[in-house]
Short mmCIF file of C-alpha atoms in Angstrom, two decimals:
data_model
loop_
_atom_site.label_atom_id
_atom_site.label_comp_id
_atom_site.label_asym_id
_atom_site.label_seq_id
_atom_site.Cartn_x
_atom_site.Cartn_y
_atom_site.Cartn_z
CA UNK A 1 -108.62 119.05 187.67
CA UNK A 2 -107.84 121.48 184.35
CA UNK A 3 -105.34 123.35 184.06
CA UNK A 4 -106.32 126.92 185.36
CA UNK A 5 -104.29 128.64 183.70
CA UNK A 6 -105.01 130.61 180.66
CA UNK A 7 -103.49 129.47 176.87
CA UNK A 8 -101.16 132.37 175.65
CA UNK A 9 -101.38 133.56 171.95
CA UNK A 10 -100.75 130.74 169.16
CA UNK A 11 -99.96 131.06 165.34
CA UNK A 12 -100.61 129.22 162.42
CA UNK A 13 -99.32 130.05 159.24
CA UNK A 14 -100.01 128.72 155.94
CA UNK A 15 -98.96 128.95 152.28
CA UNK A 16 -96.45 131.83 151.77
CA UNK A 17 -97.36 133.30 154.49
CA UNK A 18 -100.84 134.91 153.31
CA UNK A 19 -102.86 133.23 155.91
CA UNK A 20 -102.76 133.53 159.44
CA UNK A 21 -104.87 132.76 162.49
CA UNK A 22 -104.28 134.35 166.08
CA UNK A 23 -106.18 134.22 169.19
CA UNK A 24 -106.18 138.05 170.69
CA UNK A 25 -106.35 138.82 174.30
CA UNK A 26 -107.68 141.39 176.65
CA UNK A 27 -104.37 142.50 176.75
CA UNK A 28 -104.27 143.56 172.94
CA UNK A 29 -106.69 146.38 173.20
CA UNK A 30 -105.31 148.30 170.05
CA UNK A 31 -104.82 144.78 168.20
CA UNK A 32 -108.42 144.14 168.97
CA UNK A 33 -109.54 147.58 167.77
CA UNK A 34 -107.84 147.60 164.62
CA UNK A 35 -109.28 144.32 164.10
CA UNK A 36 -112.76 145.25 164.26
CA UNK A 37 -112.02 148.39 162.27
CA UNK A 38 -110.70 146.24 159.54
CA UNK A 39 -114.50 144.76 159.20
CA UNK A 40 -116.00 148.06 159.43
CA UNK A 41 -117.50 147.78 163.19
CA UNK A 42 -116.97 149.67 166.36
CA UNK A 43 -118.24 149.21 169.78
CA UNK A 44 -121.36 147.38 170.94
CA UNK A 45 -121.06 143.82 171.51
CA UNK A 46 -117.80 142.99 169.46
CA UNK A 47 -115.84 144.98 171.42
CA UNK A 48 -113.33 144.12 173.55
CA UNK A 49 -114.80 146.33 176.39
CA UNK A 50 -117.74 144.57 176.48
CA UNK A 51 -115.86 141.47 176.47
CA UNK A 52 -113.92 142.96 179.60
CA UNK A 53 -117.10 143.68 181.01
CA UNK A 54 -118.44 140.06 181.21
CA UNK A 55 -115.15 139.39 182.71
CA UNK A 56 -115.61 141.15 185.58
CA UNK A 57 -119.16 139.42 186.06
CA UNK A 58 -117.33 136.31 186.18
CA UNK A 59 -118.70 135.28 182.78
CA UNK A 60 -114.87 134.32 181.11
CA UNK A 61 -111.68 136.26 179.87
CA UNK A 62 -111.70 137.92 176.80
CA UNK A 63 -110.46 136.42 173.48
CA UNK A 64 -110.70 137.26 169.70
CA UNK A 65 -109.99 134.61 167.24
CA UNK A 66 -108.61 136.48 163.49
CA UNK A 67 -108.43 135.19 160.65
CA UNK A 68 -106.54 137.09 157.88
CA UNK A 69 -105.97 135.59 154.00
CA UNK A 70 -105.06 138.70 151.78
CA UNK A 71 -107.52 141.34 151.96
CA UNK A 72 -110.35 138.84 153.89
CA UNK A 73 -110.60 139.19 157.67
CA UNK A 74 -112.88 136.79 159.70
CA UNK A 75 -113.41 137.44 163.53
CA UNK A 76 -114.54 135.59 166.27
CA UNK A 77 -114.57 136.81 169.82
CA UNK A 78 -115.60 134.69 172.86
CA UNK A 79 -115.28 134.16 176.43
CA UNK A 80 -112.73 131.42 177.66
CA UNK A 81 -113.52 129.47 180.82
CA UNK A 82 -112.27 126.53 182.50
CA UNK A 83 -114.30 123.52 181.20
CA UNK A 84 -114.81 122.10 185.31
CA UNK A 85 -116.80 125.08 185.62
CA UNK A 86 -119.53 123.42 183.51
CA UNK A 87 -118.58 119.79 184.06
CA UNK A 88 -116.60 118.53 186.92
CA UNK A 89 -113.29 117.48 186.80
CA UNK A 90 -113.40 117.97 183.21
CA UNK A 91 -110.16 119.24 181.31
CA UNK A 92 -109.49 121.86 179.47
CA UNK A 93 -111.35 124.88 178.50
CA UNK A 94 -115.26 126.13 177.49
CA UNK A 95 -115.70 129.25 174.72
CA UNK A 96 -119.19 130.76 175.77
CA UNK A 97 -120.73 133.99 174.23
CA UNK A 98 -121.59 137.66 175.53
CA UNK A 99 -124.97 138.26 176.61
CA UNK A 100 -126.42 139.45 173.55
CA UNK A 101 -125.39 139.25 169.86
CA UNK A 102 -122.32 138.22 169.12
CA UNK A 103 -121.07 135.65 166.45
CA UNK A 104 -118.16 135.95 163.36
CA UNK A 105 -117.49 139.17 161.40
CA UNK A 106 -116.35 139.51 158.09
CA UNK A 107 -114.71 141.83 155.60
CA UNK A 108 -117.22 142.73 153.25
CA UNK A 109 -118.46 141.58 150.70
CA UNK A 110 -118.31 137.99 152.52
CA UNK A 111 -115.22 135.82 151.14
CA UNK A 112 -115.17 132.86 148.88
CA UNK A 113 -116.46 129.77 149.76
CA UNK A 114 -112.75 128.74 149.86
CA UNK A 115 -111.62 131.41 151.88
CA UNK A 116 -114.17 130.21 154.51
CA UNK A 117 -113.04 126.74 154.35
CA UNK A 118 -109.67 127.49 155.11
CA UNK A 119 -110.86 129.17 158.32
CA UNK A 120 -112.86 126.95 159.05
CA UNK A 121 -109.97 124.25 159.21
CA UNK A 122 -107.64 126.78 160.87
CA UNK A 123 -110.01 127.68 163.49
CA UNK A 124 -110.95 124.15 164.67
CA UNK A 125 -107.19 123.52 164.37
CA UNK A 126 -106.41 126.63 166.80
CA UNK A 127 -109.09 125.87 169.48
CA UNK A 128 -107.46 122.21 169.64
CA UNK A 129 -104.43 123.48 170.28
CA UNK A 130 -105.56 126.37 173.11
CA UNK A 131 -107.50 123.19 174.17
CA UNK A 132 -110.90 124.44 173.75
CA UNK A 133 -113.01 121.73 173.57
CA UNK A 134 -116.22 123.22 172.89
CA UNK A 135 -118.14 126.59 171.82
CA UNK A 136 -121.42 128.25 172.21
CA UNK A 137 -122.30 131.60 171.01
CA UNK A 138 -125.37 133.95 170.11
CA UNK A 139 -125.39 135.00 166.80
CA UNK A 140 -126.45 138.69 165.47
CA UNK A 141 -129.45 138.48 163.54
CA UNK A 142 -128.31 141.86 161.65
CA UNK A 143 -125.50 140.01 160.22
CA UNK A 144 -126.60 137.35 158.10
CA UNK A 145 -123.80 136.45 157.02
CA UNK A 146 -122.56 134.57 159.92
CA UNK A 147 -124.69 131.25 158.77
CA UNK A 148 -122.41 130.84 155.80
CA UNK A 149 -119.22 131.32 158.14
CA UNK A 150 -120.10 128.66 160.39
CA UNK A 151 -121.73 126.44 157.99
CA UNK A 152 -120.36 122.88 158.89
CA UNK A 153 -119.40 123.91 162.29
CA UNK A 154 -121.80 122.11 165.00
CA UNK A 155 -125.26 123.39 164.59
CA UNK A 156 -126.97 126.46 164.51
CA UNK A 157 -130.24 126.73 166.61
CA UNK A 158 -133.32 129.56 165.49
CA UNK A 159 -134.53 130.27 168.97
CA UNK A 160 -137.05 132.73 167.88
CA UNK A 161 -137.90 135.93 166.60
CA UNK A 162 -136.52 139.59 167.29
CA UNK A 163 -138.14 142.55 166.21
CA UNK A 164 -136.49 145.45 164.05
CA UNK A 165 -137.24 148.53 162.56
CA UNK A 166 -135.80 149.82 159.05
CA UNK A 167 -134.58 153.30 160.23
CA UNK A 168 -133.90 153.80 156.53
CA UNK A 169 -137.62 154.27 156.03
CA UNK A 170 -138.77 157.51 155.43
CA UNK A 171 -140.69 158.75 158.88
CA UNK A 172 -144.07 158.21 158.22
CA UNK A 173 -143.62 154.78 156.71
CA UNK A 174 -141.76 153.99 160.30
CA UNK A 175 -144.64 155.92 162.23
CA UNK A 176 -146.92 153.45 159.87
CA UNK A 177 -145.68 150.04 161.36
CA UNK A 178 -146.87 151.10 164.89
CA UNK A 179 -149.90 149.48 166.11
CA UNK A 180 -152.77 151.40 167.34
CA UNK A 181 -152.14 150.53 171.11
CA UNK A 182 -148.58 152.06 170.06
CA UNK A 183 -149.18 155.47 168.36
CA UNK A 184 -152.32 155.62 171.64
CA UNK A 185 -149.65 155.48 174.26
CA UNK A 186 -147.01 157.14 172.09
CA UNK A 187 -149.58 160.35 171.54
CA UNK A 188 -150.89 160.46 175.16
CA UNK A 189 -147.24 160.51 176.91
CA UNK A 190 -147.02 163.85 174.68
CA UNK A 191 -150.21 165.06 175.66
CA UNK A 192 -149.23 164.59 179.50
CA UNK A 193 -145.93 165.66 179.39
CA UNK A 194 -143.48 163.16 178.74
CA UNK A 195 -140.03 163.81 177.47
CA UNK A 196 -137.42 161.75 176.54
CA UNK A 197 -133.84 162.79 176.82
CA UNK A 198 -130.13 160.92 176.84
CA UNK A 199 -128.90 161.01 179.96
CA UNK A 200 -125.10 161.66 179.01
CA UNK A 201 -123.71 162.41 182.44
CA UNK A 202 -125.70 159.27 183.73
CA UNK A 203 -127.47 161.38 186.52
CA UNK A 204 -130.11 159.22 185.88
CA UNK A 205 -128.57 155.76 185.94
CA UNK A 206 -129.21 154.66 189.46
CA UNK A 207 -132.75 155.66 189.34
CA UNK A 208 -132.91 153.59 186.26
CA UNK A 209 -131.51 151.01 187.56
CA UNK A 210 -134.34 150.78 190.37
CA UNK A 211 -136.64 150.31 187.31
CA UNK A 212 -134.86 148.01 185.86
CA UNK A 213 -134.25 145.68 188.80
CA UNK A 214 -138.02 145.99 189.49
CA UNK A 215 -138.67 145.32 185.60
CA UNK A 216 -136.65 142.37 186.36
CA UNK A 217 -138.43 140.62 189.75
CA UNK A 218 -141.84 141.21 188.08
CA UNK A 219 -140.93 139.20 185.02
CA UNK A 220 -139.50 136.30 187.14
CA UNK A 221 -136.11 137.16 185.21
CA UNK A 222 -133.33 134.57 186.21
CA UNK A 223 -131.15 135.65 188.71
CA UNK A 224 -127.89 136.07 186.78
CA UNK A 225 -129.64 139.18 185.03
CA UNK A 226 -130.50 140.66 188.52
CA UNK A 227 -127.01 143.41 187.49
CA UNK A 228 -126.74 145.66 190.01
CA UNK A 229 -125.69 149.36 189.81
CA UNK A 230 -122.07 149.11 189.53
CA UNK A 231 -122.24 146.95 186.44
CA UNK A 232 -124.05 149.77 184.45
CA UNK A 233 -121.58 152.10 185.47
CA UNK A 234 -118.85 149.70 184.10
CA UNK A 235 -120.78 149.00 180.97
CA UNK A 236 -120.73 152.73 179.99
CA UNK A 237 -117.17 152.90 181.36
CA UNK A 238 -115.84 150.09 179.21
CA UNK A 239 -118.24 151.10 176.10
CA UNK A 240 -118.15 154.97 176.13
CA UNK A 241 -120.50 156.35 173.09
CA UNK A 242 -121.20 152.94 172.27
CA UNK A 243 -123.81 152.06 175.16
CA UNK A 244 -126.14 155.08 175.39
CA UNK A 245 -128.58 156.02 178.40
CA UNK A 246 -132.07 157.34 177.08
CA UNK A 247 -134.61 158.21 179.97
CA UNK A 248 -138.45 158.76 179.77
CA UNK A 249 -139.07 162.33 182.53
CA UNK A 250 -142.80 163.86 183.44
CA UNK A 251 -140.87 166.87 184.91
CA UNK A 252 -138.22 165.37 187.39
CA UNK A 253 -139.97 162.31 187.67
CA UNK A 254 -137.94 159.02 185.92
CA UNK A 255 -140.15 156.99 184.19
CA UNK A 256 -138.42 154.78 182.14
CA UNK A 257 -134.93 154.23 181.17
CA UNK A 258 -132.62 152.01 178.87
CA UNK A 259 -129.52 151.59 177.47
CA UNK A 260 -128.95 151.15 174.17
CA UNK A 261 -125.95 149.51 172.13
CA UNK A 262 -124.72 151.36 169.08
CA UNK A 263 -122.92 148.58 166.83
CA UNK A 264 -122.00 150.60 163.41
CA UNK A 265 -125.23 151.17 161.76
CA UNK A 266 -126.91 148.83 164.02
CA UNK A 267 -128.53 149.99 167.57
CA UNK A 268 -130.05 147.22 169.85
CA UNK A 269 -132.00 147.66 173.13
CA UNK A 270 -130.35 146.14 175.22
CA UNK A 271 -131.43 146.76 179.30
CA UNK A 272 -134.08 148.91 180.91
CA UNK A 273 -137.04 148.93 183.12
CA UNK A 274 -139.64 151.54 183.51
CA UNK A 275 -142.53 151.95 186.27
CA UNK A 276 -146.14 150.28 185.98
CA UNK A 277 -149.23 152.77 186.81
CA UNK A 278 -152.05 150.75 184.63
CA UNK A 279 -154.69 153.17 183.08
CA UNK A 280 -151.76 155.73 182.11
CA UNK A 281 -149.81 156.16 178.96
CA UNK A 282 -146.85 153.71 178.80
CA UNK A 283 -143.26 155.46 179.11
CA UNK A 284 -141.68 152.48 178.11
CA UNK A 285 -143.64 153.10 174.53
CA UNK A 286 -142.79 156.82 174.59
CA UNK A 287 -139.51 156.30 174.88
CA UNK A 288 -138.96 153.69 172.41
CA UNK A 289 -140.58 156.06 170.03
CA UNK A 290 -138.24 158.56 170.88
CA UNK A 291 -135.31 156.62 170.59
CA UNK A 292 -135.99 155.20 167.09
CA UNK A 293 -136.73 158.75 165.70
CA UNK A 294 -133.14 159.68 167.26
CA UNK A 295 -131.67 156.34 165.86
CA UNK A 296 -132.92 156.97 162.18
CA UNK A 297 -131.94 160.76 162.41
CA UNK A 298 -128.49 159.56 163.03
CA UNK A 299 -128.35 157.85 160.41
CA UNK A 300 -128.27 153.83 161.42
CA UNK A 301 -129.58 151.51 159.63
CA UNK A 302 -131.42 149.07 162.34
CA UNK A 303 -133.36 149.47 165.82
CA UNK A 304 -133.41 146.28 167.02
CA UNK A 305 -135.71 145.80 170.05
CA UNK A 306 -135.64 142.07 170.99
CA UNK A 307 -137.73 139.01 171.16
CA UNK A 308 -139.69 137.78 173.85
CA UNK A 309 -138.19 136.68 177.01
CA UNK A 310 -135.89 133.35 176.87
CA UNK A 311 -136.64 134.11 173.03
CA UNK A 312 -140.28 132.65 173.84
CA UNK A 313 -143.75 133.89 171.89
CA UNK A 314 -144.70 135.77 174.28
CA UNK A 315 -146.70 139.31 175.86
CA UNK A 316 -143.38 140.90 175.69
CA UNK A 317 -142.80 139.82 172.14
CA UNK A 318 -146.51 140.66 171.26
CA UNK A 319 -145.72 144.12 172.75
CA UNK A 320 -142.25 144.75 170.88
CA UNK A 321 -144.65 143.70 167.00
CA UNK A 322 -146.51 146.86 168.10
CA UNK A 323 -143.83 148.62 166.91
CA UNK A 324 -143.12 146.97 164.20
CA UNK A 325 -144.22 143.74 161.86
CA UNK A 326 -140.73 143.13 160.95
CA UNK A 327 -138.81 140.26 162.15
CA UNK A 328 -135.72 138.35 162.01
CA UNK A 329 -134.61 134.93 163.55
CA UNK A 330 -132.83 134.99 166.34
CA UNK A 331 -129.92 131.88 166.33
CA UNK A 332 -126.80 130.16 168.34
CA UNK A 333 -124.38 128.09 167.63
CA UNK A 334 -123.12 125.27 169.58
CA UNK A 335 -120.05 123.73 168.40
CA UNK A 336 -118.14 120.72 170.18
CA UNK A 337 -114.41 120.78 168.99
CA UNK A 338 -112.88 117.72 170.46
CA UNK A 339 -115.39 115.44 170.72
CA UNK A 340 -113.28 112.32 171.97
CA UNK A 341 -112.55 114.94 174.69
#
């Protein structure tokens, strides 16, 4: 049977003292905040409240692997579970992802080749000793970047496409990528009324979540994504401005509703459901519209709306490229560690 209990915080130094590897904990809010404020990034799914939140849906406990060598920082952040939880009797511990997009952070520009090797080395060298014998996480496809960090390190699977928008296009040329279908439904949910609004005091959210648990069952959606109401109220507890609640109304009526992730420049879609009356504009489209016009008036760089579901070609997917014909692949990463293990 493993050993339950969790690996405390080890050290590795090297050189004179210039490089240095720690594994953060839950604990180490501020640590972990500073951290991800050293690579430029704030909230979404980096953070350590999201991290917190998987906890408390059983998914793992919280840990952030950082890697400093002069001015480069590299980050890693994972979930830690006993290893008998995926295969009996096994010993010692499994690193799994967040649902959603996770993966390594860097300083930018990205550092040397050599800089990355010596992580490289220092991470597989930490793991072994917290006993983590293997690793699986999703990786962003905002952040490029992260193939070149993990190059060498197990294998990295493209599972599909996601679909993004470039907020920093000017309006029209945005308004431009919509299919016909799209700017139909989009000008028809005006015409009858539709608004879209963020909900900021969450009146909405249990309403929404109706939708979205409906959304859900009608898409034969696995069970484990079946959240109830109490873990979107934690979600925008633990995340604060970083998960926002947008909601499609025809006067009190709830529509539609999501909530989206704000990741630095970056915001992703991330859970909603709407209602289904065939023959009558989509809210679902009225609101994404809505939200991306907020999104690029803020000033962020990326809308990211998804793939198809279990990354598959799909209606949904086929759907989402009515909004726009750009895509980008969509990859994890499996690593094992300690093979002999």
């Amino acid at each position: 049977m493993a050993d339950r209990s969790s690996p405390g915080q080890r050290r590795a130094r090297g050189g004179a003292g210039l490089r240095d590897i720690d594994l953060l904990t839950g604990d180490q809010q501020r640590e972990w905040a500073d951290a991800l404020d050293r690579v430029g990034l704030e909230g979404g799914y980096h953070s350590l409240g999201y991290h917190r939140l998987g906890q408390a849906n059983g998914e793992g406990t919280p840990r952030l692997a950082r890697y400093t060598e002069g001015a480069h920082v590299i980050l890693l952040p994972f979930l830690m579970r006993p290893l008998d939880d995926c295969v009996p009797e096994a010993e010692g511990w499994d690193a799994t992802s967040v649902y959603g997009y996770a993966g390594p952070l860097t300083t930018t520009p990205t550092p040397p080749a050599d800089v990355l090797e010596r992580f490289r080395r220092a991470l597989s060298a930490e793991l072994r000793r917290a006993q983590v014998i293997s690793l699986f996480t999703r990786l962003d496809p905002l952040q490029e970047e992260q193939r070149a960090v993990v190059d060498g390190l197990g294998a990295v699977a493209e599972m599909g496409p996601v679909v993004v928008i470039d907020l920093t296009q000017h309006e029209d040329a945005q308004h431009a990528g919509y299919g016909r279908s799209t700017r139909r439904h989009v000008r028809r949910g005006a015409a009858e009324g539709f608004t879209c609004v963020e909900d900021r005091g969450l009146v909405h959210l249990p309403v929404v979540v109706d939708l979205y648990l409906a959304t859900m069952s009608r898409t034969g959606a696995a069970a484990r994504y079946h959240h109830q109401l109490r873990y979107f109220e934690r979600m925008m507890e633990e995340l604060g401005g970083a998960a926002r609640l947008f909601v499609c109304l025809r006067g009190d009526d709830v529509l539609s509703g999501s909530v989206y992730l704000v990741e630095g420049p970056h915001v992703h879609a991330h859970l909603g459901g709407s209602v289904r009356q065939p023959g009558t504009p989509s809210p679902g489209t009225f609101e994404t519209d809505r939200v991306r016009r907020w999104a690029s008036a803020q000033g962020h760089r990326w809308l990211n709306l998804g793939g198809g579901v279990g990354s598959r070609d799909d209606s949904l997917l086929e759907y989402k490229l009515g909004f726009s014909k750009t895509t980008l692949p969509f990859r994890t990463w499996r690593w094992v560690i300690d093979e002999a293990r």
